[in-house]
Structure formats: C-alpha cells, structure tokens
Amino acid sequence: DVVNSFKGRVNYTYYIARTELSNKSYCKFLNAVVSHTDPYGLYNENMSTGVCGGIERKKKGSHYVYYCKKGWENRPVVYVDYYDVARYANWMHYGCPSVERCRVGSTEGTDIQGAYNTEDFEEVRHGRKTVYESFGKRNRGARFWIPNDDEWYKAAYYNPKKTGNRKFHDYPTQTSDAPSLDDANYMVSNELSVGKPYYLAPVDSFSHAPSYYGTLQQGGNVWEWIEDWQYGVVGTRSLRGGSWSYTDYGLNACNMDPGGLDNFCHVFGARLCMSTSVSGWQPVRTPMPTVIYEKILLMPKKHLLLGFL
C-alpha cells in the first residue's frame, strides 16, 4: 500500500483465521495443557472476574477444569498477552495435544521445535534477560503463528478488484469510509454496537461486512496481537484493528497501537495464521531493487533533494 509505507506485501501464500480466537477454543487449550498447574499464567483471573472475561476455572480434586460462561462461548477470548498467544500457536503447531502440562511438545518450543522458541520467555518477562530483535518471532517451519503486520494488513485491507491505482481500503469492511455500527463493533459518538453485559460481539458476527478475503471483525471488537515490533521499537509489540470501546481511528489502516510484551487487557485478543504447506512457514525475500526503490520513496523529501544536488 503506497499510502501507508508499502505495508501489505506478502511474498507467499498463507491462511489467516476467518475469526478472532474464541473463549471456546481457548478453553479447550487450557483444559489440554494446564489442568494440573499453570506455571506461565495462561489462565488469567480476569477471564472470570473482568468486564469482558468469558472463562471460569474450578478445582476438582487434584485437577483444574476450565469452562466458558454461558453466552460467552463464541465471543473472543481477552486478557491474553503475547506470550499466551505464542504458546497457543505452539499447541496448534503440535496438533493440539492433551498432555495436561506445559512442556516442549505442548506449549513450549526451542529454536528448532515448535512455532515459537519459548526458552527466553520467562527470562525476558522477569527482567533476567534483555529483550532482543528476534525475540518472540516465529520459527522456520511454523504451522501456526501470530500474523506479522504485512500479513494482517493484507488480509484486512487489500482488494485486487478495487478501482483506481490503490488496491487497499482504509477499513477492513471493503470500504474507505468508516463503517456504521451495523457493520462493526466499535464506538461512535459514545454509542456502542453491542451493549451490556457482553460488549463483545460473537466472533462470527457482521458476516455481511467481511474483508475481501472473508475475514470478520478485523476492525472493532478486540485489538489483535501482531508479531512485529511497533514501528520497529524492540520491546513494544503491535496491536491492530481497534476495539468495541475505541473510535474508528483504531480500525483505520493507518493505525497501529502499542502493546507491552506481557500486557493484557479486556480488549486484547488474537487471530492466528496457518501455513499452506506441510513444511510450514518459510521466509521469502523481497527483490533488492524493490527494497531500494521503496526506501527511496519513503525518505523525507529534503533528503531526496540533497541527493540530487
């Protein structure tokens, strides 16, 4: 997208989830891997007591049992941080095993196993190790992963059938005008699309207003974690899409919000990507002439002028 710093180039095919991650799906994950102990806090108490929480936990003998609150099953899971979503991606990568514990092969990974290498997660989280550029980025061969900004952006805003030179919309509802409250769950003049007690819409809502590729609610409902650092600042992840309590600016293609590595919130959720190949995700380089061309066009005009003097 030439309007927004050439975002949206993806040089490979990939799948992206049609909907946001639901409480029902996350509940299945919790019961599969933390029914004994939860060393990494994959379950957050706010999921039970918080304003948009939809999952409860009960102790039965020596086990924990997780279940969705009535009416919340198909609404997006919230109060998940980046670590939680990466570990969920690992679980999906391994084939959703039910082993009742967090270990390599269920939620944990190394640099050669799993979708994400989790070996430094707790070291960085607790300040025992400094965060670094490749921290929390997917492994080669990942079958499921958190979308990077280009992957998320392309799925949300690209439309090859759009008239004109620019093939991207400003909103993920195939329009460059802000959607109405009938087309997305967000706030307009202090009015909400979905009111009490849920605030959150079911993940398959607004099916009449999808992106070109058929994704639902990449605008509104909950902010979605992005694998990239926000504007390249190592230590601050990106969030995309806005939420039920935010204005149309959050839904706009130009907006990318910040998220701390272990931040969680009643409006933070997730959506995953999946590989189209059994060999998993593999990086594909952009041709160098294209990279140089775009860097030149992104340079401040005064620098370009000096280059020609």
Coordinates of N, CA and C in Angstrom, one line a residue, residues 122-303:
E122 N 10.4 -16.5 29.9 CA 10.3 -16.1 31.3 C 11.5 -15.3 31.7
E123 N 12.7 -15.5 31.1 CA 13.9 -14.7 31.4 C 13.6 -13.3 31.1
V124 N 13.0 -13.0 29.9 CA 12.7 -11.6 29.5 C 11.6 -11.1 30.3
R125 N 10.5 -11.9 30.5 CA 9.4 -11.4 31.3 C 9.7 -10.9 32.7
H126 N 10.6 -11.6 33.3 CA 11.0 -11.3 34.7 C 12.3 -10.4 34.8
G127 N 12.8 -9.9 33.6 CA 13.9 -9.0 33.6 C 15.2 -9.6 33.8
R128 N 15.3 -10.9 33.7 CA 16.6 -11.5 33.8 C 17.4 -11.5 32.5
K129 N 16.8 -11.2 31.5 CA 17.5 -11.1 30.2 C 16.8 -9.9 29.4
T130 N 17.7 -9.2 28.6 CA 17.2 -8.1 27.9 C 16.5 -8.6 26.6
V131 N 15.5 -7.9 26.2 CA 14.7 -8.3 25.0 C 15.6 -8.0 23.8
Y132 N 15.4 -8.7 22.7 CA 16.3 -8.6 21.5 C 15.4 -8.6 20.3
E133 N 15.9 -8.2 19.2 CA 15.1 -8.0 18.0 C 14.3 -9.3 17.5
S134 N 14.9 -10.4 17.6 CA 14.3 -11.7 17.1 C 13.4 -12.3 18.2
F135 N 13.3 -11.7 19.3 CA 12.6 -12.3 20.5 C 11.1 -12.5 20.1
G136 N 10.6 -13.7 20.3 CA 9.2 -13.9 20.1 C 8.8 -13.9 18.7
K137 N 9.7 -14.1 17.7 CA 9.4 -14.2 16.3 C 9.3 -15.7 16.0
R138 N 8.4 -16.0 15.0 CA 8.2 -17.4 14.6 C 9.4 -18.1 14.1
N139 N 9.4 -19.4 14.3 CA 10.4 -20.3 13.8 C 10.2 -20.6 12.3
R140 N 11.2 -20.9 11.5 CA 11.0 -21.5 10.2 C 10.3 -22.9 10.5
G141 N 9.3 -23.1 9.6 CA 8.6 -24.4 9.7 C 7.3 -24.3 10.6
A142 N 7.1 -23.1 11.1 CA 5.9 -22.9 12.0 C 4.6 -23.2 11.2
R143 N 3.7 -24.0 11.7 CA 2.5 -24.3 11.0 C 1.4 -23.3 11.4
F144 N 1.5 -22.8 12.6 CA 0.6 -21.7 13.1 C 1.4 -20.6 13.7
W145 N 0.9 -19.4 13.5 CA 1.7 -18.3 14.1 C 0.8 -17.0 14.2
I146 N 1.3 -16.1 15.0 CA 0.7 -14.8 15.1 C 1.0 -14.0 13.9
P147 N 0.1 -13.3 13.2 CA 0.4 -12.6 12.0 C 1.3 -11.5 12.2
N148 N 2.2 -11.3 11.2 CA 3.0 -10.0 11.2 C 2.2 -8.9 10.6
D149 N 2.7 -7.7 10.6 CA 1.9 -6.6 10.2 C 1.4 -6.7 8.8
D150 N 2.4 -7.1 7.9 CA 2.0 -7.2 6.5 C 0.9 -8.3 6.2
E151 N 1.0 -9.4 6.9 CA 0.0 -10.5 6.7 C -1.3 -10.0 7.2
W152 N -1.4 -9.4 8.4 CA -2.6 -8.9 8.9 C -3.2 -7.8 8.1
Y153 N -2.4 -6.9 7.6 CA -2.8 -5.7 6.8 C -3.3 -6.2 5.5
K154 N -2.7 -7.1 4.8 CA -3.1 -7.6 3.5 C -4.5 -8.2 3.7
A155 N -4.7 -9.1 4.7 CA -6.0 -9.8 4.8 C -7.1 -8.8 5.1
A156 N -6.8 -7.7 5.8 CA -7.8 -6.7 6.3 C -8.2 -5.8 5.2
Y157 N -7.2 -5.2 4.5 CA -7.4 -4.0 3.6 C -7.3 -4.2 2.1
Y158 N -6.6 -5.3 1.7 CA -6.4 -5.4 0.2 C -7.6 -5.9 -0.5
N159 N -7.8 -5.3 -1.7 CA -8.9 -5.8 -2.6 C -8.4 -5.6 -4.0
P160 N -8.0 -6.6 -4.7 CA -7.5 -6.5 -6.1 C -8.5 -6.0 -7.1
K161 N -9.8 -6.1 -6.7 CA -10.9 -5.6 -7.6 C -11.3 -4.1 -7.4
K162 N -10.6 -3.5 -6.4 CA -10.9 -2.1 -6.1 C -10.5 -1.2 -7.3
T163 N -11.3 -0.3 -7.7 CA -11.0 0.6 -8.8 C -9.9 1.6 -8.4
G164 N -9.1 2.0 -9.4 CA -8.1 3.0 -9.1 C -6.7 2.3 -8.9
N165 N -5.7 3.1 -8.7 CA -4.3 2.6 -8.6 C -4.1 2.0 -7.2
R166 N -4.7 2.5 -6.2 CA -4.5 2.0 -4.9 C -5.5 0.8 -4.6
K167 N -5.0 -0.4 -4.4 CA -5.8 -1.6 -4.2 C -6.1 -1.9 -2.7
F168 N -6.0 -0.9 -1.9 CA -6.2 -1.1 -0.4 C -7.3 -0.2 0.0
H169 N -8.2 -0.7 0.9 CA -9.2 0.1 1.5 C -8.6 0.7 2.8
D170 N -9.3 1.7 3.4 CA -8.9 2.2 4.7 C -9.5 1.4 5.9
Y171 N -10.6 0.7 5.6 CA -11.2 -0.1 6.7 C -11.4 -1.5 6.2
P172 N -11.4 -2.5 7.2 CA -11.4 -3.9 6.8 C -12.8 -4.4 6.5
T173 N -13.7 -3.5 6.0 CA -15.0 -3.9 5.6 C -15.3 -3.6 4.1
Q174 N -14.2 -3.6 3.4 CA -14.2 -3.3 1.9 C -14.7 -1.9 1.7
T175 N -14.3 -0.9 2.5 CA -14.7 0.5 2.3 C -13.6 1.4 2.8
S176 N -13.6 2.6 2.2 CA -12.7 3.6 2.7 C -13.4 4.7 3.5
D177 N -14.7 4.4 3.8 CA -15.5 5.2 4.7 C -15.6 4.4 6.0
A178 N -15.6 5.0 7.1 CA -15.8 4.3 8.4 C -17.1 3.6 8.4
P179 N -17.1 2.3 8.8 CA -18.3 1.5 8.8 C -19.3 2.0 9.8
S180 N -20.6 1.7 9.6 CA -21.6 2.0 10.6 C -21.6 1.0 11.7
L181 N -22.3 1.3 12.8 CA -22.4 0.3 13.9 C -23.1 -1.0 13.5
D182 N -23.7 -1.0 12.3 CA -24.3 -2.2 11.8 C -23.3 -3.1 11.2
D183 N -22.1 -2.6 10.9 CA -21.1 -3.3 10.2 C -19.8 -3.6 11.0
A184 N -19.7 -3.0 12.2 CA -18.5 -3.3 13.0 C -18.9 -2.9 14.5
N185 N -18.2 -3.6 15.4 CA -18.4 -3.3 16.8 C -17.4 -2.4 17.4
Y186 N -17.7 -1.1 17.4 CA -16.8 -0.1 17.9 C -17.7 1.1 18.4
M187 N -17.0 2.2 18.8 CA -17.8 3.3 19.4 C -17.9 4.5 18.5
V188 N -19.1 5.0 18.3 CA -19.3 6.2 17.5 C -20.1 7.1 18.4
S189 N -19.5 8.3 18.7 CA -20.2 9.3 19.5 C -20.7 8.7 20.8
N190 N -19.9 8.0 21.4 CA -20.2 7.3 22.7 C -21.3 6.3 22.6
E191 N -21.7 5.9 21.4 CA -22.7 4.8 21.2 C -21.9 3.6 20.8
L192 N -22.4 2.4 21.4 CA -21.8 1.1 21.2 C -22.6 0.3 20.3
S193 N -22.0 -0.6 19.5 CA -22.7 -1.5 18.7 C -23.3 -2.6 19.6
V194 N -22.6 -3.1 20.5 CA -23.0 -4.2 21.4 C -23.0 -3.6 22.9
G195 N -24.1 -3.7 23.6 CA -24.1 -3.1 24.9 C -23.9 -4.1 26.0
K196 N -24.3 -3.8 27.2 CA -24.2 -4.7 28.4 C -25.0 -5.9 28.1
P197 N -24.6 -7.1 28.8 CA -23.5 -7.2 29.6 C -22.2 -7.7 28.8
Y198 N -22.3 -7.9 27.5 CA -21.3 -8.5 26.8 C -20.2 -7.5 26.2
Y199 N -20.7 -6.5 25.6 CA -19.9 -5.5 24.9 C -19.2 -6.2 23.7
L200 N -18.7 -7.4 23.8 CA -18.1 -8.1 22.7 C -19.1 -8.8 21.9
A201 N -19.0 -8.8 20.5 CA -19.8 -9.5 19.6 C -19.3 -10.9 19.4
P202 N -20.1 -11.9 19.1 CA -19.6 -13.2 18.8 C -18.6 -13.1 17.6
V203 N -17.7 -14.0 17.6 CA -16.6 -13.8 16.6 C -17.0 -13.9 15.2
D204 N -18.2 -14.6 14.9 CA -18.7 -14.7 13.5 C -19.7 -13.7 13.2
S205 N -19.8 -12.6 14.0 CA -20.8 -11.5 13.7 C -20.3 -10.7 12.5
F206 N -21.3 -9.9 12.0 CA -21.0 -9.0 10.9 C -20.5 -9.7 9.6
S207 N -21.1 -10.9 9.4 CA -20.7 -11.6 8.2 C -21.1 -11.0 6.9
H208 N -21.9 -10.0 7.0 CA -22.3 -9.2 5.8 C -21.3 -8.1 5.4
A209 N -20.3 -7.9 6.3 CA -19.3 -6.9 6.1 C -17.9 -7.4 6.3
P210 N -17.5 -8.4 5.5 CA -16.2 -9.0 5.6 C -15.1 -8.2 4.8
S211 N -13.9 -8.6 5.0 CA -12.8 -8.1 4.1 C -12.9 -8.8 2.8
Y212 N -12.1 -8.4 1.8 CA -12.2 -9.1 0.5 C -11.9 -10.6 0.6
Y213 N -11.1 -11.0 1.6 CA -10.7 -12.4 1.7 C -11.7 -13.1 2.6
G214 N -12.7 -12.4 3.2 CA -13.7 -13.1 4.0 C -13.5 -13.1 5.5
T215 N -12.4 -12.4 6.0 CA -12.2 -12.3 7.4 C -13.3 -11.4 8.0
L216 N -13.6 -11.7 9.3 CA -14.6 -11.0 10.0 C -14.0 -10.2 11.2
Q217 N -14.4 -9.0 11.4 CA -14.1 -8.2 12.5 C -12.6 -7.9 12.7
Q218 N -11.9 -7.7 11.6 CA -10.5 -7.2 11.8 C -10.6 -5.8 12.1
G219 N -11.8 -5.2 12.2 CA -12.0 -3.9 12.7 C -13.0 -3.9 13.8
G220 N -12.6 -3.4 15.0 CA -13.5 -3.5 16.1 C -13.5 -4.7 16.9
N221 N -14.4 -4.9 17.9 CA -14.5 -6.0 18.8 C -13.3 -6.0 19.8
V222 N -12.1 -6.6 19.4 CA -10.9 -6.6 20.2 C -9.7 -6.3 19.4
W223 N -8.7 -5.6 20.0 CA -7.4 -5.4 19.4 C -6.8 -6.8 19.3
E224 N -6.0 -7.0 18.2 CA -5.4 -8.3 17.9 C -3.9 -8.1 17.9
W225 N -3.2 -9.1 18.6 CA -1.7 -9.0 18.7 C -1.1 -9.2 17.3
I226 N 0.0 -8.5 17.1 CA 0.8 -8.6 15.8 C 2.2 -8.9 16.2
E227 N 2.9 -9.8 15.4 CA 4.2 -10.3 15.7 C 5.3 -9.2 15.6
D228 N 5.1 -8.2 14.8 CA 6.1 -7.1 14.6 C 6.2 -6.2 15.8
W229 N 7.4 -5.6 16.0 CA 7.6 -4.5 16.9 C 6.9 -3.3 16.4
Q230 N 6.2 -2.5 17.2 CA 5.5 -1.3 16.8 C 6.6 -0.3 16.2
Y231 N 6.5 0.0 15.0 CA 7.4 1.0 14.3 C 8.8 0.6 14.5
G232 N 9.1 -0.7 14.7 CA 10.5 -1.2 14.8 C 11.1 -1.0 16.2
V233 N 10.3 -0.5 17.2 CA 10.9 -0.3 18.5 C 10.9 -1.6 19.3
V234 N 12.1 -2.2 19.4 CA 12.2 -3.5 20.1 C 11.7 -3.4 21.5
G235 N 10.8 -4.3 21.9 CA 10.2 -4.3 23.2 C 8.8 -3.9 23.3
T236 N 8.3 -3.3 22.2 CA 6.9 -2.9 22.1 C 6.2 -3.6 20.9
R237 N 5.3 -4.6 21.2 CA 4.6 -5.2 20.1 C 3.5 -4.3 19.5
S238 N 3.0 -4.8 18.4 CA 1.9 -4.0 17.7 C 0.6 -4.7 18.0
L239 N -0.4 -3.8 18.0 CA -1.8 -4.3 18.0 C -2.5 -3.6 16.9
R240 N -3.5 -4.4 16.3 CA -4.2 -3.9 15.2 C -5.7 -4.0 15.3
G241 N -6.5 -3.2 14.7 CA -7.9 -3.4 14.5 C -8.9 -2.6 15.4
G242 N -8.4 -2.0 16.4 CA -9.3 -1.3 17.3 C -10.1 -2.2 18.2
S243 N -11.1 -1.7 18.8 CA -12.0 -2.5 19.8 C -13.3 -1.9 19.9
W244 N -14.2 -2.6 20.7 CA -15.5 -2.1 20.9 C -15.6 -0.8 21.6
S245 N -14.5 -0.4 22.4 CA -14.6 0.8 23.2 C -13.7 1.9 22.6
Y246 N -13.3 1.7 21.3 CA -12.4 2.7 20.6 C -13.1 3.3 19.4
T247 N -12.6 4.4 18.9 CA -13.2 5.0 17.7 C -12.8 4.4 16.4
D248 N -13.3 5.0 15.3 CA -13.0 4.4 14.0 C -11.5 4.5 13.7
Y249 N -10.8 5.4 14.4 CA -9.3 5.5 14.1 C -8.6 4.2 14.3
G250 N -9.1 3.4 15.3 CA -8.4 2.2 15.6 C -8.6 1.2 14.5
L251 N -9.7 1.3 13.7 CA -10.0 0.4 12.6 C -9.3 0.8 11.3
N252 N -8.7 2.0 11.3 CA -8.2 2.5 10.1 C -6.8 1.9 9.7
A253 N -6.5 1.7 8.5 CA -5.3 1.1 8.0 C -4.0 1.9 8.5
C254 N -4.2 3.1 8.8 CA -3.0 3.9 9.2 C -2.6 3.7 10.7
N255 N -3.5 3.0 11.5 CA -3.2 3.0 12.9 C -2.6 1.6 13.3
M256 N -1.6 1.7 14.2 CA -1.0 0.6 14.9 C -0.8 1.0 16.3
D257 N -1.4 0.3 17.2 CA -1.2 0.6 18.7 C -0.1 -0.2 19.3
P258 N 0.4 0.3 20.4 CA 1.5 -0.4 21.1 C 1.0 -1.4 22.2
G259 N 1.7 -2.4 22.4 CA 1.4 -3.4 23.4 C 2.7 -3.9 24.1
G260 N 2.8 -3.8 25.4 CA 3.9 -4.4 26.1 C 3.9 -5.9 26.0
L261 N 5.1 -6.5 26.2 CA 5.2 -7.9 25.9 C 4.2 -8.7 26.8
D262 N 4.0 -8.3 28.1 CA 3.1 -9.1 28.9 C 1.9 -8.3 29.3
N263 N 1.6 -7.3 28.5 CA 0.3 -6.5 28.8 C -0.9 -7.4 28.5
F264 N -1.9 -7.3 29.2 CA -3.2 -7.9 28.9 C -4.3 -7.0 29.3
C265 N -5.4 -7.1 28.7 CA -6.5 -6.1 28.8 C -7.8 -6.7 28.4
H266 N -8.9 -6.1 28.8 CA -10.2 -6.6 28.5 C -10.6 -6.4 27.0
V267 N -9.7 -5.7 26.2 CA -9.9 -5.6 24.8 C -8.7 -6.1 24.0
F268 N -7.9 -6.9 24.6 CA -6.8 -7.5 23.8 C -7.1 -9.0 23.5
G269 N -7.1 -9.3 22.2 CA -7.4 -10.7 21.8 C -6.5 -11.1 20.7
A270 N -6.9 -12.1 19.9 CA -5.9 -12.7 18.9 C -6.6 -13.3 17.7
R271 N -5.8 -13.5 16.7 CA -6.2 -14.2 15.5 C -4.9 -14.8 14.9
L272 N -5.0 -16.0 14.5 CA -3.7 -16.7 14.0 C -3.7 -16.9 12.5
C273 N -2.5 -17.1 12.0 CA -2.2 -17.6 10.7 C -1.9 -19.0 10.6
M274 N -2.0 -19.6 9.5 CA -1.7 -21.1 9.3 C -0.9 -21.2 7.9
S275 N 0.0 -22.1 7.9 CA 0.8 -22.4 6.7 C -0.1 -23.2 5.7
T276 N 0.2 -22.9 4.4 CA -0.5 -23.7 3.4 C 0.3 -24.9 3.0
S277 N 1.5 -25.1 3.6 CA 2.4 -26.2 3.2 C 2.6 -27.0 4.5
V278 N 2.8 -28.3 4.3 CA 3.1 -29.2 5.4 C 4.5 -28.9 5.9
S279 N 5.4 -28.2 5.2 CA 6.7 -27.9 5.7 C 6.7 -26.6 6.5
G280 N 5.5 -26.0 6.6 CA 5.4 -24.8 7.5 C 5.9 -23.5 6.8
W281 N 5.8 -22.5 7.6 CA 6.2 -21.1 7.1 C 7.7 -21.1 6.8
Q282 N 8.0 -20.5 5.6 CA 9.4 -20.2 5.3 C 9.5 -18.8 4.8
P283 N 10.6 -18.1 5.2 CA 10.7 -16.7 4.7 C 11.0 -16.6 3.2
V284 N 10.5 -15.5 2.6 CA 10.7 -15.3 1.2 C 11.2 -13.8 1.1
R285 N 12.3 -13.6 0.5 CA 12.9 -12.3 0.4 C 12.2 -11.5 -0.7
T286 N 12.1 -10.2 -0.4 CA 11.7 -9.2 -1.4 C 12.9 -8.9 -2.3
P287 N 12.7 -8.8 -3.6 CA 13.8 -8.5 -4.5 C 14.5 -7.2 -4.1
M288 N 15.8 -7.1 -4.1 CA 16.6 -5.9 -3.6 C 16.2 -4.7 -4.4
P289 N 16.1 -4.7 -5.7 CA 15.7 -3.5 -6.4 C 14.4 -2.9 -5.9
T290 N 13.4 -3.7 -5.5 CA 12.2 -3.3 -5.0 C 12.4 -2.6 -3.6
V291 N 13.2 -3.3 -2.8 CA 13.5 -2.7 -1.4 C 14.1 -1.3 -1.6
I292 N 15.1 -1.2 -2.4 CA 15.8 0.1 -2.6 C 14.8 1.2 -3.1
Y293 N 14.0 0.8 -4.1 CA 13.0 1.7 -4.6 C 12.1 2.2 -3.5
E294 N 11.6 1.3 -2.7 CA 10.7 1.7 -1.7 C 11.4 2.6 -0.6
K295 N 12.6 2.2 -0.3 CA 13.3 3.0 0.7 C 13.5 4.5 0.2
I296 N 13.8 4.6 -1.1 CA 14.0 5.9 -1.6 C 12.7 6.7 -1.5
L297 N 11.6 6.1 -1.9 CA 10.3 6.8 -1.9 C 9.9 7.2 -0.4
L298 N 10.4 6.4 0.6 CA 10.0 6.7 1.9 C 10.9 7.7 2.6
M299 N 12.0 8.1 1.9 CA 12.9 9.1 2.5 C 12.2 10.4 2.6
P300 N 12.5 11.2 3.6 CA 12.0 12.6 3.7 C 12.4 13.4 2.4
K301 N 11.5 14.2 1.9 CA 11.8 14.9 0.7 C 13.1 15.8 0.7
K302 N 13.4 16.3 1.9 CA 14.6 17.1 2.0 C 15.9 16.3 1.7
H303 N 15.8 15.0 2.1 CA 16.9 14.1 1.9 C 17.0 13.7 0.4

